[in-house]
CSV table of C-alpha atoms and ligand atoms in Angstrom, one decimal:
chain,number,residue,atom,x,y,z
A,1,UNK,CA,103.2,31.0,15.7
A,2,UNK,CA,103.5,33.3,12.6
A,3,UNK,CA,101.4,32.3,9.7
A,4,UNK,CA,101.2,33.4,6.4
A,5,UNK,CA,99.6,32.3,2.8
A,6,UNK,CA,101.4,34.9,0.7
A,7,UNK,CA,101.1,38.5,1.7
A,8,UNK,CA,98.8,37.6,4.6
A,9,UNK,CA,99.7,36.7,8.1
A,10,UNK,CA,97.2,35.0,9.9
A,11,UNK,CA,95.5,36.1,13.1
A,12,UNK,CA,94.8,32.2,14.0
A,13,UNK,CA,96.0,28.7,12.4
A,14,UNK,CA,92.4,27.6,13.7
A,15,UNK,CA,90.4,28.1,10.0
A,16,UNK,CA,86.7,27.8,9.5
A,17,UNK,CA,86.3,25.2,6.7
A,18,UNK,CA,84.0,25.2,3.7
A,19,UNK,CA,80.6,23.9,3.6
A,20,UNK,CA,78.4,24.3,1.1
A,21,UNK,CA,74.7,25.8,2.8
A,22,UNK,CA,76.0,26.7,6.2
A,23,UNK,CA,79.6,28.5,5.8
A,24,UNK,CA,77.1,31.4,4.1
A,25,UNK,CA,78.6,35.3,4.5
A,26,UNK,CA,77.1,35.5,7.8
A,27,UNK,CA,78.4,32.1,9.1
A,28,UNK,CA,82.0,33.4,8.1
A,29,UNK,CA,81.6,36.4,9.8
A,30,UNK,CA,80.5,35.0,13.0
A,31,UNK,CA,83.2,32.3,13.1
A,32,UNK,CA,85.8,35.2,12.1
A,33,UNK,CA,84.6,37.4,14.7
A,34,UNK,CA,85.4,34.2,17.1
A,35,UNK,CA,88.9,34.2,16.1
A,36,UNK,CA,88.7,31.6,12.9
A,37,UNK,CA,91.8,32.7,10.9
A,38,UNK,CA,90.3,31.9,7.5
A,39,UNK,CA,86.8,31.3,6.0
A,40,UNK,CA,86.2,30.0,2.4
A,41,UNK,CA,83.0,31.1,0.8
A,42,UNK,CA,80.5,27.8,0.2
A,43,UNK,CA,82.4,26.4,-3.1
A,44,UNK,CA,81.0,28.0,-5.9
A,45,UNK,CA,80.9,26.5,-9.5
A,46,UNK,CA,83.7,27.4,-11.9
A,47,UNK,CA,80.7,27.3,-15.0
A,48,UNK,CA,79.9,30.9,-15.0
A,49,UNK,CA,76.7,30.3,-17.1
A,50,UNK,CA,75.5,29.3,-13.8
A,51,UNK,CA,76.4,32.4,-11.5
A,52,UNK,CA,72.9,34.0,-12.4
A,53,UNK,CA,71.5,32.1,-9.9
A,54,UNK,CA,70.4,33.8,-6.6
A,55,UNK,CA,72.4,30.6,-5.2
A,56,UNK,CA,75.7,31.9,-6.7
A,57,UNK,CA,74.8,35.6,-6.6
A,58,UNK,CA,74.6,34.8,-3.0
A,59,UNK,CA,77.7,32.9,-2.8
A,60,UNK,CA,79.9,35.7,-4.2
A,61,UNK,CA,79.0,38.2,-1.9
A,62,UNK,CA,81.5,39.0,0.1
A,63,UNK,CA,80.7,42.6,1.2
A,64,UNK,CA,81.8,43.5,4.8
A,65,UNK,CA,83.8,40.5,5.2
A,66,UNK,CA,87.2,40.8,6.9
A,67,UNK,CA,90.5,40.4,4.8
A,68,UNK,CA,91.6,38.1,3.9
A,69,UNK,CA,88.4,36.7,1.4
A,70,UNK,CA,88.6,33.0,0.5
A,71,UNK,CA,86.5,32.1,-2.3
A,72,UNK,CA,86.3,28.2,-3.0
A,73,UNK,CA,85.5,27.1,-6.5
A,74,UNK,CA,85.0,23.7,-7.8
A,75,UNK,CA,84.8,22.8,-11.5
A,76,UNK,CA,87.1,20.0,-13.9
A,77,UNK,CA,88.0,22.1,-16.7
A,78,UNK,CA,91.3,24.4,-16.1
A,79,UNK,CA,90.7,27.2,-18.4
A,80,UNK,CA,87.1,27.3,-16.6
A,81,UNK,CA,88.7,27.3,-13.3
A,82,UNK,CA,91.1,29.7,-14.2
A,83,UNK,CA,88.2,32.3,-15.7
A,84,UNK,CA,86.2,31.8,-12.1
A,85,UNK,CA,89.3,32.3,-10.3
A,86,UNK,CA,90.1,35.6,-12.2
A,87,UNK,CA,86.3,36.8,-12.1
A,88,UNK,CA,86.4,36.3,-8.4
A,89,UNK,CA,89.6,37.8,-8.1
A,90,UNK,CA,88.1,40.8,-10.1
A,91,UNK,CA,85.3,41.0,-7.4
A,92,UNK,CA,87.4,40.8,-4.5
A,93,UNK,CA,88.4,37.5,-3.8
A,94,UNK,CA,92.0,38.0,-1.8
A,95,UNK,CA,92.7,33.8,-1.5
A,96,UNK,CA,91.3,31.4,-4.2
A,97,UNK,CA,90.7,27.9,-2.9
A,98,UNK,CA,90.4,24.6,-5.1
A,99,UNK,CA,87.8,22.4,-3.8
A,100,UNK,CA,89.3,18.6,-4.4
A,101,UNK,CA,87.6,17.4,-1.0
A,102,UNK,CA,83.9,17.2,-1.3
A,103,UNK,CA,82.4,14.1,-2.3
A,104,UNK,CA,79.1,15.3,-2.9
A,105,UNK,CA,77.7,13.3,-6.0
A,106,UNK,CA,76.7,16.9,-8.0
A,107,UNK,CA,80.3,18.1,-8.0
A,108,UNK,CA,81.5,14.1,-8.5
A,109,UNK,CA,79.5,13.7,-11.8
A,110,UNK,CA,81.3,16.2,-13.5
A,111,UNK,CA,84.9,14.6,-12.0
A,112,UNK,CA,85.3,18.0,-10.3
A,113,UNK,CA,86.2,17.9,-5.9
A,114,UNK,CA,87.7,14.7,-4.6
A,115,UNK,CA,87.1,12.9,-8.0
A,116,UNK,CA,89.6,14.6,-9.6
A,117,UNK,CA,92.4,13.4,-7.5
A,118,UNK,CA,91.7,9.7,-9.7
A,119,UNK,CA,93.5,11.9,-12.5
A,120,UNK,CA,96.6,13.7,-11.9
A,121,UNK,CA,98.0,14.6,-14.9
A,122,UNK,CA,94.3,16.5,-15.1
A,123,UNK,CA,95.2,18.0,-11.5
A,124,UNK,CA,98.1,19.7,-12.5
A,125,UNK,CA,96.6,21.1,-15.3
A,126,UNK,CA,93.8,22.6,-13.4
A,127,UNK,CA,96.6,23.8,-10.5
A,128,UNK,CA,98.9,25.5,-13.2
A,129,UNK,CA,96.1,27.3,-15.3
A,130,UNK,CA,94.9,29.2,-12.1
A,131,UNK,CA,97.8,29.5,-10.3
A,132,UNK,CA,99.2,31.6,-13.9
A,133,UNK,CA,95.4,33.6,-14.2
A,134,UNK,CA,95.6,35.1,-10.9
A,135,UNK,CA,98.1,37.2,-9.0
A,136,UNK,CA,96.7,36.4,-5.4
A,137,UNK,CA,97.5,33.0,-3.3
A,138,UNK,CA,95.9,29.8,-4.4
A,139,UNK,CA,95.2,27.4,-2.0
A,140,UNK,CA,94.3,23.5,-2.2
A,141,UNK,CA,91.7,21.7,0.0
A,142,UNK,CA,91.9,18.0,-0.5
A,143,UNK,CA,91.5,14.2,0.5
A,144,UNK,CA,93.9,11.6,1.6
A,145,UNK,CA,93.3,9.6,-1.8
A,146,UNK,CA,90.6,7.9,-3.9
A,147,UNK,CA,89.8,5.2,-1.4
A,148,UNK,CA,91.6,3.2,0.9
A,149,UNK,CA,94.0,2.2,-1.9
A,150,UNK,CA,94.6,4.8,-4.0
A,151,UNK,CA,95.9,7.3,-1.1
A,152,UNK,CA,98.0,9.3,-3.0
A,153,UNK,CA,97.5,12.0,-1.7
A,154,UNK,CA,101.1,12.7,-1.0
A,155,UNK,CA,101.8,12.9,-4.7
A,156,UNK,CA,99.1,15.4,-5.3
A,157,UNK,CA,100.4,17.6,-2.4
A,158,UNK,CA,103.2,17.2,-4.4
A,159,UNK,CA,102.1,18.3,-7.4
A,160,UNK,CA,100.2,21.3,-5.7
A,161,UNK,CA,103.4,22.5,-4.4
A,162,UNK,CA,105.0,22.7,-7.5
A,163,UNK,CA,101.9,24.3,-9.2
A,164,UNK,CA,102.4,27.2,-6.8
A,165,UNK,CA,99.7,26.3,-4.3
A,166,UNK,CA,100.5,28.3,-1.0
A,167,UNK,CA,98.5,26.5,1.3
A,168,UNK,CA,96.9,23.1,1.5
A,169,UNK,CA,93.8,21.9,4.0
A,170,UNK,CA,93.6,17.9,4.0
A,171,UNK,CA,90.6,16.2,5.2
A,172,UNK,CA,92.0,13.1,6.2
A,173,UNK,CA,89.4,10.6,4.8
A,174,UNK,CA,89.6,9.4,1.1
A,175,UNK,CA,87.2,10.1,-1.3
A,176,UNK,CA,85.1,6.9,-1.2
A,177,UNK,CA,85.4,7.1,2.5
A,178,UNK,CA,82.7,10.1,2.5
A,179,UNK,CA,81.9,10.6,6.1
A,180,UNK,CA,82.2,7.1,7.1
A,181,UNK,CA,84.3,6.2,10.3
A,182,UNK,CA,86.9,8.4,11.6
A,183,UNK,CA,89.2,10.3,9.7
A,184,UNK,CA,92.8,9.3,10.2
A,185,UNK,CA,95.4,11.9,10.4
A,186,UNK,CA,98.9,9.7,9.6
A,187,UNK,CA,98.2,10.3,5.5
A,188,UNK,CA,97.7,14.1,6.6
A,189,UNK,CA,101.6,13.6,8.6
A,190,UNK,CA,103.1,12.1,5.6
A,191,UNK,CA,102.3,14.8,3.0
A,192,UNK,CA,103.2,17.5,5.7
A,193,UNK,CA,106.3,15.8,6.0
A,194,UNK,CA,107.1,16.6,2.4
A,195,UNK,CA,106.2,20.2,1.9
A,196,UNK,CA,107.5,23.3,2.7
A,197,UNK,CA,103.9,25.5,2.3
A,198,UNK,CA,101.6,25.6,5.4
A,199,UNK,CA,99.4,22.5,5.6
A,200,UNK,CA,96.1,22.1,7.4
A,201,UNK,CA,94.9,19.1,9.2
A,202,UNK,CA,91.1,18.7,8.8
A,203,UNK,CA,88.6,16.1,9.9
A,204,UNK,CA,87.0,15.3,12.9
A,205,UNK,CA,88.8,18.0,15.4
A,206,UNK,CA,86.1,19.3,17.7
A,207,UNK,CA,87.9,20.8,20.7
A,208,UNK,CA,91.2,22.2,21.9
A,209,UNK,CA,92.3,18.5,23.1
A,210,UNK,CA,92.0,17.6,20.1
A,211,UNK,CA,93.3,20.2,18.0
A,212,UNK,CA,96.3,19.8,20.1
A,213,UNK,CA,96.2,16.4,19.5
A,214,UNK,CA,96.8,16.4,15.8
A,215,UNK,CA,98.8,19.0,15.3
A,216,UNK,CA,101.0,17.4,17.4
A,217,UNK,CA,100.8,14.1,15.5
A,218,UNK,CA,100.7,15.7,11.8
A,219,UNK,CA,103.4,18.3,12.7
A,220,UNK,CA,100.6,20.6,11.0
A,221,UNK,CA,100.9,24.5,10.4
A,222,UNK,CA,97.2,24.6,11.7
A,223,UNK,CA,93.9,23.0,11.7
A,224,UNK,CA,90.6,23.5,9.7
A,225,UNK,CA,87.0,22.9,11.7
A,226,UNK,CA,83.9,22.4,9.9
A,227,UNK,CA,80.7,20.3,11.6
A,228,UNK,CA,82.3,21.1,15.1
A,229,UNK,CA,81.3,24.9,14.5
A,230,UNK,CA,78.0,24.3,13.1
A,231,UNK,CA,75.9,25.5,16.4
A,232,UNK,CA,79.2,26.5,17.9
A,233,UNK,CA,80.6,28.8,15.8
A,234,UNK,CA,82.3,30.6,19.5
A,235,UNK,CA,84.7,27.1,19.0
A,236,UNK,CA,87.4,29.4,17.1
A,237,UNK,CA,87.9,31.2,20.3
A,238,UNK,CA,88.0,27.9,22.3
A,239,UNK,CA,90.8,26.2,20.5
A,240,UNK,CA,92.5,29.4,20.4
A,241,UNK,CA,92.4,29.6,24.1
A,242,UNK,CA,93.2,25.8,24.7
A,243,UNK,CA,96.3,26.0,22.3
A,244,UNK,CA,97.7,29.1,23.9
A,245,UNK,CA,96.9,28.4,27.7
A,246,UNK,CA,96.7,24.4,27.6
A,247,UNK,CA,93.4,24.7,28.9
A,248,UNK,CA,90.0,24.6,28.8
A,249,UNK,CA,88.2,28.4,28.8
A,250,UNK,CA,85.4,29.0,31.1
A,251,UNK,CA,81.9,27.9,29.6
A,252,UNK,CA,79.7,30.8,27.5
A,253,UNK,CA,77.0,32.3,29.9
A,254,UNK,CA,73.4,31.3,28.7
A,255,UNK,CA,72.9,34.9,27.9
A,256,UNK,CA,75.6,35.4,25.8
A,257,UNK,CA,74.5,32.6,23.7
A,258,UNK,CA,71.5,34.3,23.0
A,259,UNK,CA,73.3,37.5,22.0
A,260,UNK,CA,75.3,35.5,19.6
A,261,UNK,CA,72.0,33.3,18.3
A,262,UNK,CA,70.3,36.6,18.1
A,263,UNK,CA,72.4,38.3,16.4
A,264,UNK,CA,73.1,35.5,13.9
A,265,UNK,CA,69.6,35.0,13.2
A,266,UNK,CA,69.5,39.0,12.1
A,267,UNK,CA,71.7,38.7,10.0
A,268,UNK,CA,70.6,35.8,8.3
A,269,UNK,CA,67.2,37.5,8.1
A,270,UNK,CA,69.1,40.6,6.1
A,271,UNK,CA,71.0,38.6,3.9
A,272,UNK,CA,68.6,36.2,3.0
A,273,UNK,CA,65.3,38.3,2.9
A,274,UNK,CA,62.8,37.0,5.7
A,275,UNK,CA,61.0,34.1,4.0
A,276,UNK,CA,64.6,32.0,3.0
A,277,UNK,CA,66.0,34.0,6.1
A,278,UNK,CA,63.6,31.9,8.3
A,279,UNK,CA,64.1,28.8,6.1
A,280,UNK,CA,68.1,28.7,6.5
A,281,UNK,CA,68.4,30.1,10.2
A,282,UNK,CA,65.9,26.9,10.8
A,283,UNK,CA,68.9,24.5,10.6
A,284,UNK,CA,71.4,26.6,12.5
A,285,UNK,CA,68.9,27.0,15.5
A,286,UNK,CA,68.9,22.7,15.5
A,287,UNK,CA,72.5,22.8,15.4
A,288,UNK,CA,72.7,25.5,18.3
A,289,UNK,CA,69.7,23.6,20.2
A,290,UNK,CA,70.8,20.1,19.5
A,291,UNK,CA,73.9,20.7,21.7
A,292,UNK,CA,71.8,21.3,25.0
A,293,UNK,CA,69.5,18.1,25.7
A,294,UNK,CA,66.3,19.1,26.7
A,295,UNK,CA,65.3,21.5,23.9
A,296,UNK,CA,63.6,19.3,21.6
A,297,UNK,CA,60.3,20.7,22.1
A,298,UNK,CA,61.5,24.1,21.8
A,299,UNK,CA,63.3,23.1,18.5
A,300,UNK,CA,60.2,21.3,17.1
A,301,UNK,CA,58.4,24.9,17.8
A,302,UNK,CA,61.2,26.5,16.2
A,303,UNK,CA,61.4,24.7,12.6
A,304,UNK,CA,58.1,24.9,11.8
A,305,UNK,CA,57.5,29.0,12.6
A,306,UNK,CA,57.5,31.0,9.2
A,307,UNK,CA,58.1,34.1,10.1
A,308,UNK,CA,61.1,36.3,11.6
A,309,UNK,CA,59.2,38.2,14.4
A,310,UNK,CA,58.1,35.3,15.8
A,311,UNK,CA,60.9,32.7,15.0
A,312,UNK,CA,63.1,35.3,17.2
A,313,UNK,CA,60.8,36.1,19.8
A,314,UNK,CA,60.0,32.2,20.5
A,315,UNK,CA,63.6,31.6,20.8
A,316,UNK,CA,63.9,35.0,23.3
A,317,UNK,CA,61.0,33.8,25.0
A,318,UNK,CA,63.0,30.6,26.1
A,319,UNK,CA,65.8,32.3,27.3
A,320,UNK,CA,63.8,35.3,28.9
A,321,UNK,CA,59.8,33.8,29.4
A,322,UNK,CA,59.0,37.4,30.9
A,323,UNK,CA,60.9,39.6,28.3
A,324,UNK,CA,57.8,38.9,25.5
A,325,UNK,CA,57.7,42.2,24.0
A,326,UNK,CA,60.9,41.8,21.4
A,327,UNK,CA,62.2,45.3,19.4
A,328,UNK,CA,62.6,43.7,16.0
A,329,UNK,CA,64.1,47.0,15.0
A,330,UNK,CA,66.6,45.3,12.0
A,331,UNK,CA,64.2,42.6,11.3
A,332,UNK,CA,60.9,44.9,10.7
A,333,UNK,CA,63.5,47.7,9.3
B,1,LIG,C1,77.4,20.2,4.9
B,1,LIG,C2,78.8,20.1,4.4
B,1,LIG,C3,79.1,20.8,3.3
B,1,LIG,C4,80.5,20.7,2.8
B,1,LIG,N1,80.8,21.5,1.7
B,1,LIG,C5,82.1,21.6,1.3
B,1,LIG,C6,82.5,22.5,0.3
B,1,LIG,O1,81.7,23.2,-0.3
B,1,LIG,N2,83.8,22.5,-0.1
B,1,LIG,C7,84.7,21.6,0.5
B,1,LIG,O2,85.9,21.7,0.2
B,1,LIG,N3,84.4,20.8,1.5
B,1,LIG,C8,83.1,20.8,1.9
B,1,LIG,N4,82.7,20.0,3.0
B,1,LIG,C9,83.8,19.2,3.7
B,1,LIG,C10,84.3,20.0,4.9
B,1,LIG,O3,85.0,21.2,4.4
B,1,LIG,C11,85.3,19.2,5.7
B,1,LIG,O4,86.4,18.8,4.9
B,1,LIG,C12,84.6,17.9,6.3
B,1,LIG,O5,83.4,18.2,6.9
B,1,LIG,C13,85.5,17.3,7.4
B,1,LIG,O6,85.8,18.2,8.4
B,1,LIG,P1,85.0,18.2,9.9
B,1,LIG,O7,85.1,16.8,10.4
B,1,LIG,O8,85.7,19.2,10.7
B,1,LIG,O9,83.6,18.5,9.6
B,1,LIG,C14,81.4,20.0,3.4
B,1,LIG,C15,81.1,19.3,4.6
B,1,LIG,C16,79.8,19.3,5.1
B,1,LIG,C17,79.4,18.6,6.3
């Protein structure tokens, strides 16, 4: 299936989804190089006094990354959204996402992510001034509703549509849900039902069956992963394969998973600088580890090492015990 969000056609309807401190530039990469078709940035804050920060400096770097660039902002104020969404459009955003999905108690304070949807004149607002700043798509990643019920989020698909949002992504819990339970995909069917622009189910999809599962129930245009890839970010090519074959692909050799561990690690090392390098590729390895019982000693090893010589070699050690002399060449470079 063809799938585009204004000029671009997608190489996958299988999208990475936005996390804030894991879907950094070199998660997105990795998850793009397995087939994801789209990657929002971490959601960055639409109050630019606070883009000084190494945080946010961080979060708007985008250099090297494949077309087409998602940047996800978050903020309640729509000439502030619309200002972030032109700034990052200066600086090479392609896609600007609105984050209206993450219940995280910083963003919630302000009424910015899933808060907002308790105010919909205030949506629209915020939909119209940065759909009219920018001349690139803007997309909408939401909830079902405000809790169980307040689910409209039907009428604030609604609303996004006729804002000029291209493309929505609905996580199909509520806002006062947060990660409770399971997330329930017939809210997600309903508002795809009414629109004509693409719509992504999200929430809880963690394999092809299951991918196939709710696209058939929702009628979706495609799906958006998010904890299923942390560890696993090779799950893009996976769901690919399932919904084009119907089945399963064979299982990644050992080896190659420490190629792609390796490699990740690397370039979290460059991007980060070694000491926050080792800090952040510290809860990547769990995720990696934590999905083969049996490493618990090695990940206890792991999480307390400080450095990037030996956090790598420990991990090369285990997959290779006689290979113990590692070339660091990137790492020392
Ligand atoms: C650690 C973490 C950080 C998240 N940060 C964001 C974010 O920055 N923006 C956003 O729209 N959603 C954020 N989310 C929500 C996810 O994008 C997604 O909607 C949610 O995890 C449900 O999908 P899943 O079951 O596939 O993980 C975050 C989720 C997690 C677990």
């Amino acid at each position: 299936m063809t799938l585009r969000i204004g000029p671009y056609t997608l190489a996958s309807n299988v999208l990475l989804a936005p996390m804030a401190g894991v879907t950094d530039r070199p998660f997105r990469m990795l998850c793009r190089r397995f087939g994801a078709g789209l990657a929002a940035s971490e959601m960055l804050t639409a109050d630019t006094r606070l883009w000084g920060s190494a945080k946010s400096r961080r979060r708007m770097d985008h250099s090297g990354e494949p077309s087409p660039r998602v940047v996800q902002i978050a903020g309640y104020d729509p000439q502030m959204m619309a200002e972030a969404a032109r700034l990052n459009v200066d600086a090479g955003a392609e896609i600007i996402d609105i984050n209206m999905g993450c219940p995280a108690k910083k963003v919630c304070n302000r009424l910015a992510g899933s808060a907002l949807l308790q105010d919909e004149p205030l949506v629209a607002r915020i939909l119209a001034a940065v759909t009219a700043a920018v001349p690139v798509p803007v997309t909408l990643k939401m909830r079902t509703g405000w809790d169980p019920q307040h689910r409209n989020g039907p009428r604030v698909a609604h609303i996004a549509e006729d804002c000029g949002i291209q493309a929505l992504a609905v996580h199909g819990r509520t806002r006062s849900d947060g990660y409770r339970g399971r997330a329930e995909h017939d809210t997600v069917a309903a508002i795809k039902a009414r629109l004509k622009i693409p719509v992504f189910a999200n929430g809880d999809i963690d394999d092809g069956p299951a991918a196939r599962a709710v696209l058939a129930a929702t009628g979706c245009d495609g799906v958006m992963l998010g904890r299923a890839a942390q560890g696993r970010p090779w799950i893009f090519d996976e769901v690919n394969f399932f919904l084009a074959a119907g089945r399963a692909s064979a299982a990644l050799a050992p080896e190659k998973v420490r190629d792609i561990m390796r490699a990740h690690l690397e370039d979290l090392y460059g991007f980060y600088g070694d000491a926050t390098g080792v800090r952040v590729a510290r809860k990547h390895l769990s995720w990696y580890l934590q999905r083969h019982p049996g490493n618990e000693a090695l990940r206890s090893r792991l999480v307390a090492i400080e450095t990037p010589q030996e956090q790598l070699s420990t991990l090369l050690e285990h997959f290779d015990p006689v290979a113990r002399c590692v070339p660091l060449a990137r790492v020392v470079a």
